[in-house]
Short mmCIF file of C-alpha atoms in Angstrom, two decimals:
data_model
loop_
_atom_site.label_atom_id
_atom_site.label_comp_id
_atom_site.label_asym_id
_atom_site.label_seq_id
_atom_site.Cartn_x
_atom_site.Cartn_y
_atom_site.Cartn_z
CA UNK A 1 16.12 3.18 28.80
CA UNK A 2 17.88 0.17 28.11
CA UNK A 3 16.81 -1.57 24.64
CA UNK A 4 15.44 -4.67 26.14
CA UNK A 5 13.11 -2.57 28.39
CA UNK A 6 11.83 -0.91 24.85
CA UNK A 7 11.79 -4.07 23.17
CA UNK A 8 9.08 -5.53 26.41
CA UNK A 9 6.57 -1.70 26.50
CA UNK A 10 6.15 -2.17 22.40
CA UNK A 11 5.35 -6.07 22.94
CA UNK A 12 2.80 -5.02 26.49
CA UNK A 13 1.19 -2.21 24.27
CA UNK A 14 1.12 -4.31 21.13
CA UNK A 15 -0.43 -7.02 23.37
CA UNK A 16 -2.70 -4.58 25.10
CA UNK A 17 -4.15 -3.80 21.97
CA UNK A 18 -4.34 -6.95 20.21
CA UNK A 19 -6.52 -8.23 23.42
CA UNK A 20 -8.61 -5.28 23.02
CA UNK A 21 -9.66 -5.56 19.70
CA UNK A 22 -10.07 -9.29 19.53
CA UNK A 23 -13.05 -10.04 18.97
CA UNK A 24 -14.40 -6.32 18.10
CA UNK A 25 -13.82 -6.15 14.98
CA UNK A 26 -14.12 -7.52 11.16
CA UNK A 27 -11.70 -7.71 8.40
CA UNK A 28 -12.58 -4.04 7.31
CA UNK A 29 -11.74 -2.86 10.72
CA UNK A 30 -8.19 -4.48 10.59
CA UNK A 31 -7.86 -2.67 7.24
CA UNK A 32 -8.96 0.84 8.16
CA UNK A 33 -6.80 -0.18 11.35
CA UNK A 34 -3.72 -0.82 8.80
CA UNK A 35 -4.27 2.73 7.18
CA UNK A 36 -5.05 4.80 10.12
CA UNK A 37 -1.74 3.42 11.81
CA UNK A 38 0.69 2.71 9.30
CA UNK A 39 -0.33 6.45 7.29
CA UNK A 40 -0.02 8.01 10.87
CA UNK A 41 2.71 6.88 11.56
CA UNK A 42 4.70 8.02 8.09
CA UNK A 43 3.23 11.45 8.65
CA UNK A 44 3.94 11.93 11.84
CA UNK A 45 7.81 10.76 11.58
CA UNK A 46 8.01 12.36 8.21
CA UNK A 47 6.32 16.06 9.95
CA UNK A 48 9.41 15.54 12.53
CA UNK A 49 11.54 15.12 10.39
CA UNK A 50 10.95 18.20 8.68
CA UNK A 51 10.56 19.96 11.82
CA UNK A 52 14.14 18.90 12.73
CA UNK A 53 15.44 19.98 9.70
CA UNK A 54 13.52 23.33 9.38
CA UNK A 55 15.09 24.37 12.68
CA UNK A 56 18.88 23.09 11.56
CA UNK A 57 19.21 19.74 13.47
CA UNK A 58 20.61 17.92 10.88
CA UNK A 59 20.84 17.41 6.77
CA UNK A 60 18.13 15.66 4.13
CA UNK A 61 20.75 13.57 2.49
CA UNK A 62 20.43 9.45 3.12
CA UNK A 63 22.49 7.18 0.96
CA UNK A 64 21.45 5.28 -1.79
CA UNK A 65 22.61 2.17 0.14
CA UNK A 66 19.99 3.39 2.91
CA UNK A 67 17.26 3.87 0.54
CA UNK A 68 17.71 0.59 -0.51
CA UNK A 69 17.31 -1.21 2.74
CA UNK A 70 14.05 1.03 3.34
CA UNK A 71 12.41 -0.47 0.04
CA UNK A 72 13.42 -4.21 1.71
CA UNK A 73 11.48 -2.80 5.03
CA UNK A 74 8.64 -1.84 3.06
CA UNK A 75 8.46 -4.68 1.54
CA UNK A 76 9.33 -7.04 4.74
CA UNK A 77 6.69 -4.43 6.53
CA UNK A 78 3.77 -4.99 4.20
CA UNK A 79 4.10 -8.70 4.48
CA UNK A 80 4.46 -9.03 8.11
CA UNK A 81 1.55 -6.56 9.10
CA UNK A 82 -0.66 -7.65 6.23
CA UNK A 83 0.02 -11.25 5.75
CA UNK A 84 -1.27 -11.75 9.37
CA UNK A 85 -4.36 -9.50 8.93
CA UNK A 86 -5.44 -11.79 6.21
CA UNK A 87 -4.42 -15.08 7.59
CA UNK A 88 -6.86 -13.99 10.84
CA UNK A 89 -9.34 -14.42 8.07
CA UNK A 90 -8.85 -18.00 7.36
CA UNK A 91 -7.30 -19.38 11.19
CA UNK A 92 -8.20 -18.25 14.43
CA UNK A 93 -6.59 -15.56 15.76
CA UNK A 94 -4.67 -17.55 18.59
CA UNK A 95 -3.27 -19.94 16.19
CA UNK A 96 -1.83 -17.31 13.72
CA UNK A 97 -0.02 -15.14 16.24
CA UNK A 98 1.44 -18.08 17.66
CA UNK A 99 2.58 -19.08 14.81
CA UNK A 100 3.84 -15.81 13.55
CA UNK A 101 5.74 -15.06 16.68
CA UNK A 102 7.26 -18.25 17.57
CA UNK A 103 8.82 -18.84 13.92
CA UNK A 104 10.37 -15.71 14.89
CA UNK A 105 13.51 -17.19 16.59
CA UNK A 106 13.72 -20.19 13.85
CA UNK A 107 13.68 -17.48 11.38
CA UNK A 108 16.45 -15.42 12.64
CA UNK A 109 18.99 -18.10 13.41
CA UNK A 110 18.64 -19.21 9.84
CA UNK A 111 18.85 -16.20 8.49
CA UNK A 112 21.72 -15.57 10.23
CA UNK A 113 23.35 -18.57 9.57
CA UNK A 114 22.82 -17.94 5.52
CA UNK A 115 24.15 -14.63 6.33
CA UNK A 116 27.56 -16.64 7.57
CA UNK A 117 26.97 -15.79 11.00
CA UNK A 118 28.45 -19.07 13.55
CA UNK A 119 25.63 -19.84 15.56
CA UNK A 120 25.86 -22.65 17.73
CA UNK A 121 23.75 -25.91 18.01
CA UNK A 122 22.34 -24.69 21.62
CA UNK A 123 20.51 -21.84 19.70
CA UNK A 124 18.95 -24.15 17.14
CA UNK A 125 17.56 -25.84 19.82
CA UNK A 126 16.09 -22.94 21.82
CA UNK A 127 14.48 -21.84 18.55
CA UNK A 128 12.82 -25.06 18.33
CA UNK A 129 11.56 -25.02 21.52
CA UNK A 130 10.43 -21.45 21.60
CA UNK A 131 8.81 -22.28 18.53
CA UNK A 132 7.10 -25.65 20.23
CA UNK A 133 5.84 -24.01 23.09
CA UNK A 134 4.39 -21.07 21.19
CA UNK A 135 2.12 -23.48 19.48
CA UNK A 136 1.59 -25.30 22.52
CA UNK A 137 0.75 -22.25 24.72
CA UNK A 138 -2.06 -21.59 22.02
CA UNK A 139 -3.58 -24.64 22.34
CA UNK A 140 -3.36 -24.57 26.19
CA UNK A 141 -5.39 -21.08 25.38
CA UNK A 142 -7.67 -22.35 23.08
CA UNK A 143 -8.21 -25.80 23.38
CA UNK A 144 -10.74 -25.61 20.94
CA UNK A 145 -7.66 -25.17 18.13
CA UNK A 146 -6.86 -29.01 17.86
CA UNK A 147 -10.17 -29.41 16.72
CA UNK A 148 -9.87 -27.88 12.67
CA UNK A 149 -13.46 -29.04 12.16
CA UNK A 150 -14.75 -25.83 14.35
CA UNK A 151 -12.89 -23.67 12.12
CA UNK A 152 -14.46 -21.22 9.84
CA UNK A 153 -12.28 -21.94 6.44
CA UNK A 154 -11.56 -25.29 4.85
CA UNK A 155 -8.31 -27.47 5.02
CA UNK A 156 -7.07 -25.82 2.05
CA UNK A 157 -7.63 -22.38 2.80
CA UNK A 158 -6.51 -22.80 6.79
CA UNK A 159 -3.41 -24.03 5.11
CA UNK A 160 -3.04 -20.90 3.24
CA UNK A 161 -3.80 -18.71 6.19
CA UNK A 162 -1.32 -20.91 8.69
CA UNK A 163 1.37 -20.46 5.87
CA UNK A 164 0.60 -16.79 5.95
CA UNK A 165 0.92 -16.72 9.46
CA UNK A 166 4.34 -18.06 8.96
CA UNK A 167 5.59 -15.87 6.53
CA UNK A 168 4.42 -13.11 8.19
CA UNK A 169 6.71 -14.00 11.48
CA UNK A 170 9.32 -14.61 8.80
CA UNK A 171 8.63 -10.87 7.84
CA UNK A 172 9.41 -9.66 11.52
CA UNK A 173 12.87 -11.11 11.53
CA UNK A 174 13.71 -9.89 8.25
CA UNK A 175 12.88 -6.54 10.01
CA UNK A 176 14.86 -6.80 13.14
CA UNK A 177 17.75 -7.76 11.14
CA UNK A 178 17.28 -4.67 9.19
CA UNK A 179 16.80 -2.48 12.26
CA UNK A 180 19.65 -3.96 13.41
CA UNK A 181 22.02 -3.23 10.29
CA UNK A 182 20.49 0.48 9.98
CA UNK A 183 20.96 1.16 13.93
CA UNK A 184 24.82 -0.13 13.22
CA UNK A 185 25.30 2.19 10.35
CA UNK A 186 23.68 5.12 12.47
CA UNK A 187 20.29 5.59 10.70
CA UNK A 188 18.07 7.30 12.87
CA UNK A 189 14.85 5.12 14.43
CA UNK A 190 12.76 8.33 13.20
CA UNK A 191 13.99 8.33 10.11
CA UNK A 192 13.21 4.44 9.62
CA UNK A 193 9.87 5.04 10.69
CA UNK A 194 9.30 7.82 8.54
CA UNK A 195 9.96 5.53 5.10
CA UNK A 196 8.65 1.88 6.17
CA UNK A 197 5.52 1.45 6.13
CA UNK A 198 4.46 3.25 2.81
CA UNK A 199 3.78 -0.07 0.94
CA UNK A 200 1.60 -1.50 3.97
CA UNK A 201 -0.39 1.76 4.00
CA UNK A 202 -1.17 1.88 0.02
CA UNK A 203 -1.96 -1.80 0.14
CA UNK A 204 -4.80 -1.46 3.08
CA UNK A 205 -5.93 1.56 1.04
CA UNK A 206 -6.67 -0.41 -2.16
CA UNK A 207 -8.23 -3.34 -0.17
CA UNK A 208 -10.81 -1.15 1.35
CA UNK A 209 -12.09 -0.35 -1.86
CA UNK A 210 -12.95 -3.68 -2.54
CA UNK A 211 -16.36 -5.06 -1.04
CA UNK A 212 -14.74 -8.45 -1.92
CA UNK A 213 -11.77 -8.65 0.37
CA UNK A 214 -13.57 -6.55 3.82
CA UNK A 215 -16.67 -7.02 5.90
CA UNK A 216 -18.10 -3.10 7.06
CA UNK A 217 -15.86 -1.92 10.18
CA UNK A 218 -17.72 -2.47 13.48
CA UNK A 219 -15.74 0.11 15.30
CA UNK A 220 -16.36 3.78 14.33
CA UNK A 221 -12.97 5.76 13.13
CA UNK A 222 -11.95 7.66 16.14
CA UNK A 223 -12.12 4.59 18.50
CA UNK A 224 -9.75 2.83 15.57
CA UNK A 225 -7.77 5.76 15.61
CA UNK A 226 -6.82 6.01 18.94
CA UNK A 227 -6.31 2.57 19.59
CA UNK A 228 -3.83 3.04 15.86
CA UNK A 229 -1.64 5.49 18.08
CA UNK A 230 -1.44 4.00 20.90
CA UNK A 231 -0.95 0.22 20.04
CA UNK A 232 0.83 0.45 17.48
CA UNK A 233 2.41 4.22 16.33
CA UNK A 234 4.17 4.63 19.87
CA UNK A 235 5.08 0.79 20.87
CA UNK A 236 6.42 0.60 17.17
CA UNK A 237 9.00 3.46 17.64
CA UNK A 238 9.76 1.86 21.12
CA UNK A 239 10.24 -1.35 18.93
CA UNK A 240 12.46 0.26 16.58
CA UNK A 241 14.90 2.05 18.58
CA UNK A 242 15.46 -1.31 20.76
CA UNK A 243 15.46 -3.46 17.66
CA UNK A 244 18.59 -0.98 15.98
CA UNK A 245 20.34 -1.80 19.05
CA UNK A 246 19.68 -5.18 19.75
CA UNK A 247 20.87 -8.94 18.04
CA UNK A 248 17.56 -10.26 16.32
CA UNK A 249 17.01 -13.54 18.07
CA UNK A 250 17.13 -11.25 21.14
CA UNK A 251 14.51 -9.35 19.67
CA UNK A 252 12.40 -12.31 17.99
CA UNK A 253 12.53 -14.12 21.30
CA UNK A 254 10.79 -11.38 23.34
CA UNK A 255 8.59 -10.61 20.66
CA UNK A 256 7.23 -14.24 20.73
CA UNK A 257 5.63 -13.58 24.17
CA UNK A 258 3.23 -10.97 22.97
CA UNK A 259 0.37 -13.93 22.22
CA UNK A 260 0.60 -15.08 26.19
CA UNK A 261 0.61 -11.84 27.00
CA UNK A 262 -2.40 -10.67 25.30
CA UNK A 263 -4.08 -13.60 26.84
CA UNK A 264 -3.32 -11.70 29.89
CA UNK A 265 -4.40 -8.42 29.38
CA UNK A 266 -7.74 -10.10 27.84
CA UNK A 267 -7.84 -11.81 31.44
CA UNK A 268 -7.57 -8.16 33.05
CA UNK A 269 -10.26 -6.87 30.40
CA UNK A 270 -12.68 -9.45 31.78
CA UNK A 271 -12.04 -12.68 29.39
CA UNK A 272 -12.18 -15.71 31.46
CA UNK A 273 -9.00 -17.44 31.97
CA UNK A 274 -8.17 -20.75 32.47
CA UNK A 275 -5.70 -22.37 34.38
CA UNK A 276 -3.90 -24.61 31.84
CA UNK A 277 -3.91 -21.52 29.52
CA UNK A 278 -2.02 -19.16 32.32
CA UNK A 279 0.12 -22.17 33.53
CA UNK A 280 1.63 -22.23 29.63
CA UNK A 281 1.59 -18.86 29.08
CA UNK A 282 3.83 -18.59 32.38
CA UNK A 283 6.36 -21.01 31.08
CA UNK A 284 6.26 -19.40 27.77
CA UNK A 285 7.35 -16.09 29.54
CA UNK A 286 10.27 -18.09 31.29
CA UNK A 287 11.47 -20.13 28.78
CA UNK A 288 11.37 -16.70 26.43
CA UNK A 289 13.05 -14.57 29.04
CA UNK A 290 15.58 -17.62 29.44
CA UNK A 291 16.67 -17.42 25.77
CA UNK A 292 16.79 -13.29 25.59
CA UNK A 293 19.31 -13.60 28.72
CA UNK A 294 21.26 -16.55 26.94
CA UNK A 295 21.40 -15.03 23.42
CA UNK A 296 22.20 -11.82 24.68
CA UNK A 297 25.71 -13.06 25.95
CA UNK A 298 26.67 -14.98 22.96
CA UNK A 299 29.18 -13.25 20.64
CA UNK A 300 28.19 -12.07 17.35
CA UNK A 301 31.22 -13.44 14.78
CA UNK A 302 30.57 -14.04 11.10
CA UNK A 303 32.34 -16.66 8.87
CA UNK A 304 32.86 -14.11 5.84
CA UNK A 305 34.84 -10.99 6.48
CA UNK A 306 32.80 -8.80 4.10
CA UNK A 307 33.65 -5.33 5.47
CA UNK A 308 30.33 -3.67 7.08
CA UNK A 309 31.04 -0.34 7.96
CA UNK A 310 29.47 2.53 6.45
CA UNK A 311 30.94 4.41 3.25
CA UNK A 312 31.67 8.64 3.62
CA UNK A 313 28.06 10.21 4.13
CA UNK A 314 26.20 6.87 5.28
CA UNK A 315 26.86 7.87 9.13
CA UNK A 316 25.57 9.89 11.52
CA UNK A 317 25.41 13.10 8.97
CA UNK A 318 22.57 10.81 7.27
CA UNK A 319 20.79 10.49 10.47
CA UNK A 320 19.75 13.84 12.03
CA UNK A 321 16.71 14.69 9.91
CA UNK A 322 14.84 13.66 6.65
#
């Protein structure tokens, strides 16, 4: 399956998933969500891994150089997955994934341009104007969002939660870059998943035990489970093979259409839909499928000549197991 096809089932079941729990639960239940999912998922890659190796498919040994990109993912994991669970606290839930997700192509042509990548002044502007109609697809969904008075938090603390929002899209393309660089070297999609998320999962831990920072879950914990595997275990690992094999804005710019189309699903679920609301989420779909097709023919050149490829043992020997 080609990586862009990968790349759209992680954002549909992501989507899915998102549209089914909006609204269901509290901040508890994203927490216990975060821990079911994120401890699942390091199990279950980690088990395989061993599995692999048990049976001979492939050596233990990862490079140092590896291991240090995994404790960036953790880190850029934790923020992304987290940051936006506790910004949903303080904006509403429309607002924040828009926001996270259409930063996502700003995000990654900066970064690549610190990186000393040549990116040309066409891209810039089809980052803006993802960006712009993200936000402006969320208010076509939610009109009620231009109004700040109806919201539940203050100016100060929506501020907080919108900048959280931000970071946390800021997050994602820090991780598609490093997908990207780990894919090059030959790292294994399994083997990423096995080692990313273990500073997400600790941190949900340790805010469930405080009455403070949760409500009590409203869903019980084999609903939460299940919806943990399949909207977000499985569409993850689809996400990270096509993100290892695929330029981050390519990867930023489909993953900004998973707000519209969670708007969608919720419209199949039953949620009313209006027509403004599907009329921007259309052109959000075009306009993001428009940038994925023109981003995905430019060439990839860098201004410094900084030699990338891996050093003896980094390659695929590092790749068949854990």
């Amino acid at each position: 399956m080609r990586a862009h096809s990968l790349i759209a089932f992680s954002v549909l079941m992501q989507a899915a998933a998102e549209a089914f729990l909006s609204g269901r639960i509290s901040s508890g239940d994203s927490l216990r969500f975060s821990l079911l999912a994120f401890l699942g998922c390091t199990l279950l890659f980690l088990t395989a891994g061993r599995t692999s190796r048990t049976r001979g498919r492939g050596s233990a040994e990862i490079s140092s150089g590896v291991w240090r990109s995994f404790a960036v993912l953790n880190v850029a994991s934790a923020v992304t997955f987290l940051g936006l669970y506790v910004a949903l606290v303080w904006v509403p839930a429309a607002f924040a994934a828009s926001l996270m997700a259409g930063i996502g192509p700003l995000a990654a042509s900066t970064l690549a341009r610190l990186s000393g990548e040549t990116r040309p002044a066409a891209s810039w502007v089809r980052s803006v104007g993802l960006f712009v109609a993200s936000v402006l697809t969320a208010a076509a969904v939610q009109p009620s969002l231009l109004d700040t008075s109806s919201w539940q938090s203050g100016p100060a603390t929506s501020a907080v939660g919108a900048c959280l929002a931000l970071l946390a899209g800021i997050g994602a393309t820090v991780l598609a870059r490093l997908s990207r660089r780990l894919g090059k070297r030959g790292i294994a999609p399994s083997v990423v998943m096995a080692h990313r998320f273990h500073l997400t999962y600790v941190l949900a831990a340790l805010a469930l035990t405080s009455d403070q920072l949760t409500e009590p879950p409203r869903l019980e914990w084999g609903v939460t489970a299940l919806v943990a595997f399949g909207g977000v275990v499985i569409p993850l690992y689809a996400l990270q093979i096509g993100a290892q094999r695929t330029a981050a804005p390519v990867t930023m710019a489909l993953l900004a259409t998973q707000p519209g189309l969670a708007y969608l699903v919720q419209g199949a679920l039953g949620h009313p839909l209006t027509v403004p609301g599907t009329v921007a989420v259309a052109l959000l779909l075009l306009v993001a499928t428009a940038v994925v097709r023109v981003e995905h023919r430019l060439p990839r050149t860098r201004v410094v000549t900084a030699p990338e490829l891996p050093k003896e043992g980094d390659g695929a020997a590092s790749t068949r197991g854990l």
